[in-house]
mmCIF file of C-alpha atoms in Angstrom:
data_model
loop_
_atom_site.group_PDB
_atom_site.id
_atom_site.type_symbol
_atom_site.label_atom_id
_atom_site.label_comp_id
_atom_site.label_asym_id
_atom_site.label_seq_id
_atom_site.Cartn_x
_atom_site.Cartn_y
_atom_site.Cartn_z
ATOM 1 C CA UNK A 9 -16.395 -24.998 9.100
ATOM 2 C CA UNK A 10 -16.373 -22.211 6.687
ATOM 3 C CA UNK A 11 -13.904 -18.979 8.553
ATOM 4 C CA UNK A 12 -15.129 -15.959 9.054
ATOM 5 C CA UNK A 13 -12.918 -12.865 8.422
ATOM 6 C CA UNK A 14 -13.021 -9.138 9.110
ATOM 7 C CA UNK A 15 -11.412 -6.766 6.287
ATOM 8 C CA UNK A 16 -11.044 -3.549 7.434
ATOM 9 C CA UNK A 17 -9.712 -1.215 5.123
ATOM 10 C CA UNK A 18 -11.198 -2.903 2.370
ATOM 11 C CA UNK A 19 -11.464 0.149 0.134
ATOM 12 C CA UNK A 20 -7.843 0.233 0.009
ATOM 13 C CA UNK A 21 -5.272 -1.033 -2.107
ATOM 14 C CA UNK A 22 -4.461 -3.878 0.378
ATOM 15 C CA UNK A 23 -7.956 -4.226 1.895
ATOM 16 C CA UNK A 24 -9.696 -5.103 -1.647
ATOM 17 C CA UNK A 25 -6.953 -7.292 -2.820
ATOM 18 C CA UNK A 26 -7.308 -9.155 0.631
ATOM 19 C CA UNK A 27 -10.945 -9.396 0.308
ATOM 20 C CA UNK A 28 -10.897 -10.706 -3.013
ATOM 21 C CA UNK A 29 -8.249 -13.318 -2.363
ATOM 22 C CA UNK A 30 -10.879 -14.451 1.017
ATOM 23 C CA UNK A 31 -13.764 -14.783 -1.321
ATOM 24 C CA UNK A 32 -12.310 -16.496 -3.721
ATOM 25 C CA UNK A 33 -11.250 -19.884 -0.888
ATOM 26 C CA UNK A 34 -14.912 -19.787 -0.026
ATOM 27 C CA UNK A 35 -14.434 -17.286 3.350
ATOM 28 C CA UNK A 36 -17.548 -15.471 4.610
ATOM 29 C CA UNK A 37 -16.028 -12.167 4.575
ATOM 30 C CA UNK A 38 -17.127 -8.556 6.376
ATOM 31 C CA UNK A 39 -15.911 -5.408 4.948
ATOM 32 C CA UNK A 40 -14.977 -2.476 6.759
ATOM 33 C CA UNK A 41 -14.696 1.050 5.811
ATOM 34 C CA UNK A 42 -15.488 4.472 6.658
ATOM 35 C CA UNK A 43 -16.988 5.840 3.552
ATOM 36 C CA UNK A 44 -18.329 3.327 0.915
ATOM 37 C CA UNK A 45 -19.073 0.196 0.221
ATOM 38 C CA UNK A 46 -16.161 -2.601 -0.694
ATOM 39 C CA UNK A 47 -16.625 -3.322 -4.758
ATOM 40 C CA UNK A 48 -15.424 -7.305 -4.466
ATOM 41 C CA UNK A 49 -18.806 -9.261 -5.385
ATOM 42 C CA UNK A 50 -19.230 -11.388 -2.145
ATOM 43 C CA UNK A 51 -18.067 -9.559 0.929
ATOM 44 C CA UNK A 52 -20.828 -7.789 3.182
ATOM 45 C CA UNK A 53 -20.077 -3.944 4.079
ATOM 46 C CA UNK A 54 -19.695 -2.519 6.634
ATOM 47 C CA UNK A 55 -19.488 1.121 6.832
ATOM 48 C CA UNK A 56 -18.395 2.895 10.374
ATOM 49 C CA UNK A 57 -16.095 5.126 11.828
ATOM 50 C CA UNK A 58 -12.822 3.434 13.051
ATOM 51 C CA UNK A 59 -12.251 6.237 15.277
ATOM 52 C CA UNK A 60 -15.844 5.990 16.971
ATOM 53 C CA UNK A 61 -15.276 2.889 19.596
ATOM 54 C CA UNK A 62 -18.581 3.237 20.629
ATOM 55 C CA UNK A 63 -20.221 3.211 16.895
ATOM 56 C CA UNK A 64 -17.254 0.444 15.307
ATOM 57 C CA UNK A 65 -18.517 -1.875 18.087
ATOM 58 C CA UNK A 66 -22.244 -1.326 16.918
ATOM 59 C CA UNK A 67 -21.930 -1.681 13.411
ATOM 60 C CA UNK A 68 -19.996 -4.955 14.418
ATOM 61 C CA UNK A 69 -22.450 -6.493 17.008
ATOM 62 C CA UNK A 70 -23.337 -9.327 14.756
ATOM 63 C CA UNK A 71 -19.650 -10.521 13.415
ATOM 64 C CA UNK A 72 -17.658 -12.934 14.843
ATOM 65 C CA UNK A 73 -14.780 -12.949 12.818
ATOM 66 C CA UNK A 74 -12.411 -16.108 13.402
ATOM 67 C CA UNK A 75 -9.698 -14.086 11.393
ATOM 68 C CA UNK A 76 -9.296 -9.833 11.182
ATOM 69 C CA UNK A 77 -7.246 -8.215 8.661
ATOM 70 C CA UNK A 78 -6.210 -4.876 9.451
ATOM 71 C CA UNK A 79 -4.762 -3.053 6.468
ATOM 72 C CA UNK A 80 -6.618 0.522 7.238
ATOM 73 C CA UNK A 81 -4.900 3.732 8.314
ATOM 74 C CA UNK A 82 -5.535 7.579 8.741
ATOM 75 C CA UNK A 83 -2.574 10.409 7.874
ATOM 76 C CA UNK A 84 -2.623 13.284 10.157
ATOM 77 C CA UNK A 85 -0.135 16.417 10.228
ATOM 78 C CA UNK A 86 1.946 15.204 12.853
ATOM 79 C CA UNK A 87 3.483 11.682 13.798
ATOM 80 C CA UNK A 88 2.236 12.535 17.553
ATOM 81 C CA UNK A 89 -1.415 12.758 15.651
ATOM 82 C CA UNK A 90 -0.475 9.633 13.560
ATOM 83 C CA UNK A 91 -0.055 7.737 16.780
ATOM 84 C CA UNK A 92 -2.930 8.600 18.589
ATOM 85 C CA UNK A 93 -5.045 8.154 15.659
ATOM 86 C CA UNK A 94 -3.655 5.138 14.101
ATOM 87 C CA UNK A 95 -2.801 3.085 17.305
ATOM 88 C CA UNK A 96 -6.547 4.306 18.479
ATOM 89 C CA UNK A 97 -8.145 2.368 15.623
ATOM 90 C CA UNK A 98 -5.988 -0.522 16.068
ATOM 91 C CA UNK A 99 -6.934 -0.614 19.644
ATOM 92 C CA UNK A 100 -10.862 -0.190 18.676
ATOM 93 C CA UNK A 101 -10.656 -2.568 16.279
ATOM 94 C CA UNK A 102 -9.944 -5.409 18.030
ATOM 95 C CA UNK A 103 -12.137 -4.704 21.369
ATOM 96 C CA UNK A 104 -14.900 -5.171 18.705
ATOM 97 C CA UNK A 105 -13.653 -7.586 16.947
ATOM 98 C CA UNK A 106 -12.774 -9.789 20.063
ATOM 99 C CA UNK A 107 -16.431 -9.126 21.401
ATOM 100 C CA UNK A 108 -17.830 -12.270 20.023
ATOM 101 C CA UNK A 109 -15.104 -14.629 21.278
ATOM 102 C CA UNK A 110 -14.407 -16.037 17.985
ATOM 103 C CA UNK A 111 -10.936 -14.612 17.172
ATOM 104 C CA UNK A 112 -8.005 -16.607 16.155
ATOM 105 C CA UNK A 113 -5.823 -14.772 13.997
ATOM 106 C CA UNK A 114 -5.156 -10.877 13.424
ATOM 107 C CA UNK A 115 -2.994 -9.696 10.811
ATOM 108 C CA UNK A 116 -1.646 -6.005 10.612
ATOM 109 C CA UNK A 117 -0.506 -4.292 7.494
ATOM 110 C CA UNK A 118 1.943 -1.705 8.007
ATOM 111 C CA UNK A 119 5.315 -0.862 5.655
ATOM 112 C CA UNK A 120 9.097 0.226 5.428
ATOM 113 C CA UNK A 121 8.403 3.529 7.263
ATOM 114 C CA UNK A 122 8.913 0.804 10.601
ATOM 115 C CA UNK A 123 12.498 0.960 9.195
ATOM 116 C CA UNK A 124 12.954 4.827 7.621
ATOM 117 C CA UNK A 125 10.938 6.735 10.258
ATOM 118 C CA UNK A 126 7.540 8.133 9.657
ATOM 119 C CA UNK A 127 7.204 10.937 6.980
ATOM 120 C CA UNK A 128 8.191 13.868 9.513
ATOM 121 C CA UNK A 129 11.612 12.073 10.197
ATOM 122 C CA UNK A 130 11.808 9.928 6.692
ATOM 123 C CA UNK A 131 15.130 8.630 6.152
ATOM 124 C CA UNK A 132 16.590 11.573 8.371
ATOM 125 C CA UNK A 133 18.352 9.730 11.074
ATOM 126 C CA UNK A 134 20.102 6.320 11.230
ATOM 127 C CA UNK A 135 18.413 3.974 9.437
ATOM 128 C CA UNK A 136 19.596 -0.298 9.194
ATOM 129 C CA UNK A 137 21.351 -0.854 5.963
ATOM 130 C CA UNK A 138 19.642 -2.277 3.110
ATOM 131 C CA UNK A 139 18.265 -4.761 2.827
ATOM 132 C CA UNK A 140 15.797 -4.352 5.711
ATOM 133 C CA UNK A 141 15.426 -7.518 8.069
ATOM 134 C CA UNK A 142 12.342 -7.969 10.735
ATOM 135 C CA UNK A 143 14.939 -8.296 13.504
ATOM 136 C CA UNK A 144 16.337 -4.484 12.873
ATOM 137 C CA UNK A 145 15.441 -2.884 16.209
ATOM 138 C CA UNK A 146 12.899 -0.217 15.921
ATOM 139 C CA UNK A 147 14.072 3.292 15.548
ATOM 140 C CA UNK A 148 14.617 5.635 18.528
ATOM 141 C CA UNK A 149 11.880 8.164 17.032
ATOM 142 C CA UNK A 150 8.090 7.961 17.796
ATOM 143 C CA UNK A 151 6.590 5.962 14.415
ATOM 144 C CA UNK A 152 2.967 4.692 14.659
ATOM 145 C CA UNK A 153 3.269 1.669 12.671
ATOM 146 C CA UNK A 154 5.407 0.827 16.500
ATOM 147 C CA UNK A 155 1.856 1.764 18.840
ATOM 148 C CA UNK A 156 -0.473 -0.359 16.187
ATOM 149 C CA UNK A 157 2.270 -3.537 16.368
ATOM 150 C CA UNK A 158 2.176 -2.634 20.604
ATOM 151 C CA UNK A 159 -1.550 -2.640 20.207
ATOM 152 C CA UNK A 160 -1.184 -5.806 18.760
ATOM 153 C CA UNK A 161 0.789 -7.415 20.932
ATOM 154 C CA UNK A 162 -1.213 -6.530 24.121
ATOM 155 C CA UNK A 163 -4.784 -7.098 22.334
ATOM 156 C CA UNK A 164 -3.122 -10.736 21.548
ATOM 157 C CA UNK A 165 -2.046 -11.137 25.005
ATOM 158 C CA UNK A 166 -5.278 -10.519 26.553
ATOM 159 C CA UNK A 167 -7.296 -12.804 23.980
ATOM 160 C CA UNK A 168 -5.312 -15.359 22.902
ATOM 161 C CA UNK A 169 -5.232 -15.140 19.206
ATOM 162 C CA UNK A 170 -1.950 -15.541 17.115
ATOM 163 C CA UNK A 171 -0.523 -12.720 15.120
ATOM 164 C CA UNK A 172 1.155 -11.245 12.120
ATOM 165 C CA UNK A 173 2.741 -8.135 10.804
ATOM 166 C CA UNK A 174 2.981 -7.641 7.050
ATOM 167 C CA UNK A 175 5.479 -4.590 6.134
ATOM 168 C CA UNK A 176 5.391 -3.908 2.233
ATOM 169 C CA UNK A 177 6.816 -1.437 0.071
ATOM 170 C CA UNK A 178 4.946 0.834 -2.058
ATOM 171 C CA UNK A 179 2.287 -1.457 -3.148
ATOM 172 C CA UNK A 180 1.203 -1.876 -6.618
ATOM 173 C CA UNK A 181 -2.468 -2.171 -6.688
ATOM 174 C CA UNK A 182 -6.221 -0.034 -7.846
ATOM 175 C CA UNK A 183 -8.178 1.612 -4.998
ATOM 176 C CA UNK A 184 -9.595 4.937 -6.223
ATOM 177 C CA UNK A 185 -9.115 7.587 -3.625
ATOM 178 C CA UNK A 186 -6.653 5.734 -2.114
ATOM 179 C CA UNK A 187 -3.252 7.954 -0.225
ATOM 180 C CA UNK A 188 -0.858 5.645 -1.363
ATOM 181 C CA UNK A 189 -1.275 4.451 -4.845
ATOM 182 C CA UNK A 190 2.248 5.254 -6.991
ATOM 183 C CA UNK A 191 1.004 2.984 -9.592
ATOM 184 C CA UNK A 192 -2.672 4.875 -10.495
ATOM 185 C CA UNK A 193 -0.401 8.196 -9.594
ATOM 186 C CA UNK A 194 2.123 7.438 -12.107
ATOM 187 C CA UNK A 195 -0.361 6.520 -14.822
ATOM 188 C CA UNK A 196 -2.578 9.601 -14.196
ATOM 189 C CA UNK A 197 0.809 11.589 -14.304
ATOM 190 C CA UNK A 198 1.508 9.586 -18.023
ATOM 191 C CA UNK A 199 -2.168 10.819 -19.298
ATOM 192 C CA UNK A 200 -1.407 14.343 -18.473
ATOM 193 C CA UNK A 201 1.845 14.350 -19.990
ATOM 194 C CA UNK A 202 0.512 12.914 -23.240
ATOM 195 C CA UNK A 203 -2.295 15.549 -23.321
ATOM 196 C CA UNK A 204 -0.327 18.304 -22.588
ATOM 197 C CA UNK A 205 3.408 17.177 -24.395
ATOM 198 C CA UNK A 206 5.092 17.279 -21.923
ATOM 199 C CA UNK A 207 7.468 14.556 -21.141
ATOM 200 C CA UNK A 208 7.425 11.864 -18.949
ATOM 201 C CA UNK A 209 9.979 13.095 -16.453
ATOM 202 C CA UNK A 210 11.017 11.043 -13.078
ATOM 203 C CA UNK A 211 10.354 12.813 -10.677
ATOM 204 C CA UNK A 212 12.522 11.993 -7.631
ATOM 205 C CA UNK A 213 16.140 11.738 -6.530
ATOM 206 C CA UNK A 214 19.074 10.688 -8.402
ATOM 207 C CA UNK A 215 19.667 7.945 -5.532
ATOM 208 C CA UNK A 216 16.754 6.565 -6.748
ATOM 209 C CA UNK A 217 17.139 6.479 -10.375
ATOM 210 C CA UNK A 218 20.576 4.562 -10.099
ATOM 211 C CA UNK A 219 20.689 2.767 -6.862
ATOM 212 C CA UNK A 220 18.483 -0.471 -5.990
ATOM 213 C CA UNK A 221 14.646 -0.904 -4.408
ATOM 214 C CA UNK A 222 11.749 -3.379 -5.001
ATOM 215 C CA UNK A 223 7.721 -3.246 -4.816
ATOM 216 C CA UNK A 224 4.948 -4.692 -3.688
ATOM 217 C CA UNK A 225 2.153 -6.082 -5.732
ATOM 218 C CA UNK A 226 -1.406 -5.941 -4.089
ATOM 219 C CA UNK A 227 -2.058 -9.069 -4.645
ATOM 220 C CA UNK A 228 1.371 -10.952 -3.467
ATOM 221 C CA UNK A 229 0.946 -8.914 -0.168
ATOM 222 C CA UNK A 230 -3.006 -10.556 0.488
ATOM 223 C CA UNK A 231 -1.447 -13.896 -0.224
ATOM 224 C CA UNK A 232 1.101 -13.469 2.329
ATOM 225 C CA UNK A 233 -1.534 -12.160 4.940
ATOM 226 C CA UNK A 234 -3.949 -15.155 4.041
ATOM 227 C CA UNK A 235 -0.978 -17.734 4.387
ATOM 228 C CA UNK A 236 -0.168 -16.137 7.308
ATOM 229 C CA UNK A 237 -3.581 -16.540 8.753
ATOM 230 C CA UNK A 238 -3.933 -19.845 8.002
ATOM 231 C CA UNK A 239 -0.252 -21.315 8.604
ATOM 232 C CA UNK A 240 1.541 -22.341 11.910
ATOM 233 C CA UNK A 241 4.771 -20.708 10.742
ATOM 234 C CA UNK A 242 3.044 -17.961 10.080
ATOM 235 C CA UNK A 243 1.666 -16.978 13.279
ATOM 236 C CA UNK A 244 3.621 -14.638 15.795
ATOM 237 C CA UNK A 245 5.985 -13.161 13.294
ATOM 238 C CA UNK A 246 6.396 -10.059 11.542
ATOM 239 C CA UNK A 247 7.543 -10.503 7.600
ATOM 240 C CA UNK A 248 8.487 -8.100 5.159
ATOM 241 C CA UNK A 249 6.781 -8.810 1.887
ATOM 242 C CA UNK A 250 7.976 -7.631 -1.600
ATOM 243 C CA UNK A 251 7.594 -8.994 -5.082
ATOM 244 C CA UNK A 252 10.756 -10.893 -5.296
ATOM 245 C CA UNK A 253 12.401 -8.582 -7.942
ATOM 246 C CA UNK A 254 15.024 -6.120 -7.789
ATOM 247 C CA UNK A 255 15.458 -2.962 -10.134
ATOM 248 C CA UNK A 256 16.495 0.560 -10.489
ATOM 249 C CA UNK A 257 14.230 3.223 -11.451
ATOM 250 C CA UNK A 258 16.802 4.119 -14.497
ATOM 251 C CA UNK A 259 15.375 0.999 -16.166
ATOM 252 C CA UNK A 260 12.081 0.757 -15.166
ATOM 253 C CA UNK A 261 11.440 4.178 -16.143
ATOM 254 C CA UNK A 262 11.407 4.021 -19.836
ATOM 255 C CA UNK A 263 9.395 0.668 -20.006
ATOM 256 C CA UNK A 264 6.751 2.315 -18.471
ATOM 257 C CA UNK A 265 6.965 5.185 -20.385
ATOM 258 C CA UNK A 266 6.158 2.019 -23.371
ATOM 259 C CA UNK A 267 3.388 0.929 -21.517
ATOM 260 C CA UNK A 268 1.760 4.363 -20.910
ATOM 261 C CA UNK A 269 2.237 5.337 -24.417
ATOM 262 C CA UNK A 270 4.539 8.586 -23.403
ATOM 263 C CA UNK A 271 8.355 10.347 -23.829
ATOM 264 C CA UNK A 272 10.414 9.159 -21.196
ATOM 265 C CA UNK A 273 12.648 11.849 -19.397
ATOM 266 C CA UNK A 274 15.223 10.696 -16.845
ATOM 267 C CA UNK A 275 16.981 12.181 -14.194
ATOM 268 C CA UNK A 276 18.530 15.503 -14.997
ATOM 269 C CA UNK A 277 20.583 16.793 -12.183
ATOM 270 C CA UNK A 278 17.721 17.332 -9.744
ATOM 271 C CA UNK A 279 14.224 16.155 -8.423
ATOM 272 C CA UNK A 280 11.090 17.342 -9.989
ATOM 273 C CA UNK A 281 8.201 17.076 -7.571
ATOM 274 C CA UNK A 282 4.726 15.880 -8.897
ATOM 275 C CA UNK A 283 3.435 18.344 -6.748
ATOM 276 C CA UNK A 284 5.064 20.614 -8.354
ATOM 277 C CA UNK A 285 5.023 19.466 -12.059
ATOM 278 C CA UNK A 286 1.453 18.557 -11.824
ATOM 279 C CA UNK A 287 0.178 21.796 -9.724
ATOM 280 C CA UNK A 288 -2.008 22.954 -12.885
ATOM 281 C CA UNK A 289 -2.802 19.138 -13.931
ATOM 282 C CA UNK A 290 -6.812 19.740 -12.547
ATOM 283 C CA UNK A 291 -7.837 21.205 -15.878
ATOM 284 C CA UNK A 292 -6.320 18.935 -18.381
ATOM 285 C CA UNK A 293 -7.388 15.491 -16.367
ATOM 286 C CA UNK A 294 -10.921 17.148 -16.647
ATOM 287 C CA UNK A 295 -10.741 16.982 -20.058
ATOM 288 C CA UNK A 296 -9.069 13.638 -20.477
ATOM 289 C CA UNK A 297 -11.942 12.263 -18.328
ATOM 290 C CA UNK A 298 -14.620 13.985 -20.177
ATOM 291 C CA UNK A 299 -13.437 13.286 -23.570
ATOM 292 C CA UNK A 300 -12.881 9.207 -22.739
ATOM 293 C CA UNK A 301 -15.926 9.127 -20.637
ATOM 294 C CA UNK A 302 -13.392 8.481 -17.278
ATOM 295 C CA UNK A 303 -15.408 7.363 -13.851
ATOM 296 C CA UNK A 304 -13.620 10.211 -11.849
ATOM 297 C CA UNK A 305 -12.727 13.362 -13.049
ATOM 298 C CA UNK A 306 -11.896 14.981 -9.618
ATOM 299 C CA UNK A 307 -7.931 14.485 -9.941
ATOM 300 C CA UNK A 308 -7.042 14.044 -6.152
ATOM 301 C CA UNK A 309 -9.036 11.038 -6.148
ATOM 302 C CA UNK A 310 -6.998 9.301 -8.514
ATOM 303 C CA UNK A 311 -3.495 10.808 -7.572
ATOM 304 C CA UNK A 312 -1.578 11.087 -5.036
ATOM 305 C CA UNK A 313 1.551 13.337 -6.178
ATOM 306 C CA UNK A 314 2.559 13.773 -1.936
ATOM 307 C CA UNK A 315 3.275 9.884 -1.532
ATOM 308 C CA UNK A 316 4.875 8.942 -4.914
ATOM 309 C CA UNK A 317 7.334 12.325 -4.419
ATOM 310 C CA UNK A 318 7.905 10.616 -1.024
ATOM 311 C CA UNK A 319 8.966 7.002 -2.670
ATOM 312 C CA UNK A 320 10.850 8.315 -5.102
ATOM 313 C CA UNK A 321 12.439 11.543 -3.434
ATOM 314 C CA UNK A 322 13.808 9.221 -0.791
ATOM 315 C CA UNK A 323 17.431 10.129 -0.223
ATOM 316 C CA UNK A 324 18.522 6.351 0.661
ATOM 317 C CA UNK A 325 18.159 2.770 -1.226
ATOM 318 C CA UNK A 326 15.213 1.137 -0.003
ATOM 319 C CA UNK A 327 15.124 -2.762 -0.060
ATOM 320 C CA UNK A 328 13.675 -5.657 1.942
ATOM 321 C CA UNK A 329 15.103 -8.778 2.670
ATOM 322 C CA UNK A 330 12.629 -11.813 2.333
ATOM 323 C CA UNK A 331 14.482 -14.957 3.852
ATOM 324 C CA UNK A 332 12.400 -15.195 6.559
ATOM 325 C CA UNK A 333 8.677 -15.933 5.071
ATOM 326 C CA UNK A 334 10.695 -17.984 2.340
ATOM 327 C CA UNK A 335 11.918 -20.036 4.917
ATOM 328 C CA UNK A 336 8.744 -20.391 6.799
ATOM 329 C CA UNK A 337 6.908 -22.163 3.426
ATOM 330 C CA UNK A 338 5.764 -18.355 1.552
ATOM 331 C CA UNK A 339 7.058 -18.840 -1.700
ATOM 332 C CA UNK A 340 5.114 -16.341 -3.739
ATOM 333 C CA UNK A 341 6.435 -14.268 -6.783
ATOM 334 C CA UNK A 342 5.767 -11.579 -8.891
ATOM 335 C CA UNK A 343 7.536 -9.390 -11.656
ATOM 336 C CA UNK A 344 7.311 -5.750 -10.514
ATOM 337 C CA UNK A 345 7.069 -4.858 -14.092
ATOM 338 C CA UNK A 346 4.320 -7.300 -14.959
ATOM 339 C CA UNK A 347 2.497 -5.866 -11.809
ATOM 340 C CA UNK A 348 2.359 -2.294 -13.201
ATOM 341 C CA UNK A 349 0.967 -3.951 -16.668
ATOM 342 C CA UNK A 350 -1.307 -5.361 -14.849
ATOM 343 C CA UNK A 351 -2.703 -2.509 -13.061
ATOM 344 C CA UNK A 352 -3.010 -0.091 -16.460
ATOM 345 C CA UNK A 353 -4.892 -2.864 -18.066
ATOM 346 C CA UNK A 354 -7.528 -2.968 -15.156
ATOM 347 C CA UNK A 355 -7.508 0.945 -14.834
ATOM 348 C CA UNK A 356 -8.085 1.185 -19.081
ATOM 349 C CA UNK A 357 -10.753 -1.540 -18.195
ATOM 350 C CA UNK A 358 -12.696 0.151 -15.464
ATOM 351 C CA UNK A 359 -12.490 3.380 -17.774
ATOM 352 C CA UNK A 360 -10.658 4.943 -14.223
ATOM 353 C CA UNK A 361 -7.316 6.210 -17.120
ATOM 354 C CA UNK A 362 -7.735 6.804 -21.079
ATOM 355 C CA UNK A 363 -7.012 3.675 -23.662
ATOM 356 C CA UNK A 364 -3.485 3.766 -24.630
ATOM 357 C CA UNK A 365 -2.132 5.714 -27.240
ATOM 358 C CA UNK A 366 -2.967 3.416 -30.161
ATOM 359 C CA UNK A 367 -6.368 2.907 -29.091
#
């Protein structure tokens, strides 16, 4: 019997890479976002408002997903927003989803914030030491990745599928307009620096530079979710899910400085903000994109300076232990560094950043 699965999100990052991974082990597969339609050849779209119960369960009357992948989310100014919001689209979600009867398996994206705080608390209190396991008990601070897991839990309860929670790092991965996207950020940041001269300065704290963290690629995190899905020691667990590597910014940096064809600058006493470094940037990533014929030219839909100053401005190392999907049979591995190549090939591909410098 072929499954049936329900990507919502799959715009994103996560969502696509999800998607594509479905398609490709034959899945019929239903895509689910608010504005446009998914680009992975072979998933249906869906396009609805996650917020709207009323209209979600209409533009989902005729799937009857066997699996749902949630890996959508919406930022609001406040974590008391955040949670109403977030855990409300969870919650909506899954009453349509679960209309049909079909439902086995759910899966829920969410990230290390379930161990640092959300962003109007990050890192401020105590937080576990590094590296992060999924048996840390949640912070004493409201945090809506907690409501969409508690949504979860009760939604599972009441239906009788299995479950999983997926909490990556910054994820590697291409999804234009996308709010968390440090990878597209970073190389958008590299194209402005090269047409401008400046040079390629980190931007974030010197705990960062020196100390340890890891990533997550895109693609590692859908096979997790799919194995998940599809596994019996997969079901009924949270995992944390990270590439597998270990580095420090202070050597990263300058190789992808190499890759992006720029002057890398380290750090030099003190952060320096995107937001602030790249506060004029509009102007010259209008001409970059006009003079290499770029697909958007509207910068904030290609970088995300807020997020990336909030990975690497964090004041604390940032790690995740992976023992326990390794011991329940997921295996998978990437190289963080091979990840980012990755990614600037496909963006110099889909003309979304210039050719590199020798180009």
């Amino acid at each position: 019997m072929t499954e049936t699965a329900l990507v919502v999100g799959v715009t994103g990052i996560a969502g696509a890479a999800v998607a594509t991974r479905l398609v490709e082990r034959g899945w019929a597969v239903t895509g689910v976002s608010r504005r446009s339609e998914s680009g992975v050849a072979g998933v249906r779209s869906v396009r609805a408002d996650l917020e709207d119960a009323a209209a979600l369960s209409a533009a989902l009357a005729d799937t009857k997903p066997t699996h749902v992948f949630l890996t959508a989310w919406s930022r609001r100014p406040t974590e008391a927003e955040n949670i109403d919001v977030n855990a409300g689209i969870v919650r909506n979600v899954l009453a349509a989803a679960t209309a049909g009867g079909a439902v086995r398996h759910v899966a829920l994206m969410t990230g290390l914030k379930h161990y640092l705080g959300p962003f109007e608390a990050y890192a401020a209190g105590v937080t576990p030491d590094t590296p992060f396991h999924e048996d840390e008990a949640r912070l004493d601070v409201p945090n809506f990745y907690y409501a969409q897991e508690d949504e979860l839990f009760a939604a599972a309860e009441r239906h009788g599928f299995t479950w999983s929670v997926h909490r990556a790092h910054t994820v590697i991965g291409h999804a234009v307009g996308n709010a968390m996207n440090m990878g597209m950020t970073l190389a958008v940041y590299a194209a402005v620096c090269r047409e401008t001269g400046r040079d390629f300065r980190f931007p974030g704290s010197e705990v960062q530079w020196n100390g340890i963290t890891d990533m997550t690629d895109a693609g590692l995190l859908a096979d997790q979710m799919v194995w998940a899905a599809t596994a019996e020691n997969g079901r009924d667990e949270a995992f944390n899910i990270a590439n597998g590597d270990v580095f420090r910014w202070r050597w990263m940096w300058p190789r992808l400085a190499k890759l992006l064809g720029v002057t890398p600058a380290g750090f030099d006493g003190k952060p320096a903000p995107l937001e602030e470094q790249m506060a004029d940037a509009g102007p010259a990533w209008r001409r970059i994109a006009e003079r290499h014929g770029l697909r958007e030219a509207d910068l904030t839909r290609v970088a995300s300076w807020w997020h990336t100053d909030s990975d690497l401005g964090r004041p604390i190392e940032c790690l995740t232990d992976m023992s326990k999907s390794r011991k329940a049979g997921f295996t998978g591995y990437t190289s963080t560094l091979d990840s980012f190549a990755r990614l600037f090939e496909t963006l110099r591909a889909e003309r979304i950043i210039p050719p590199a410098a020798t180009e």
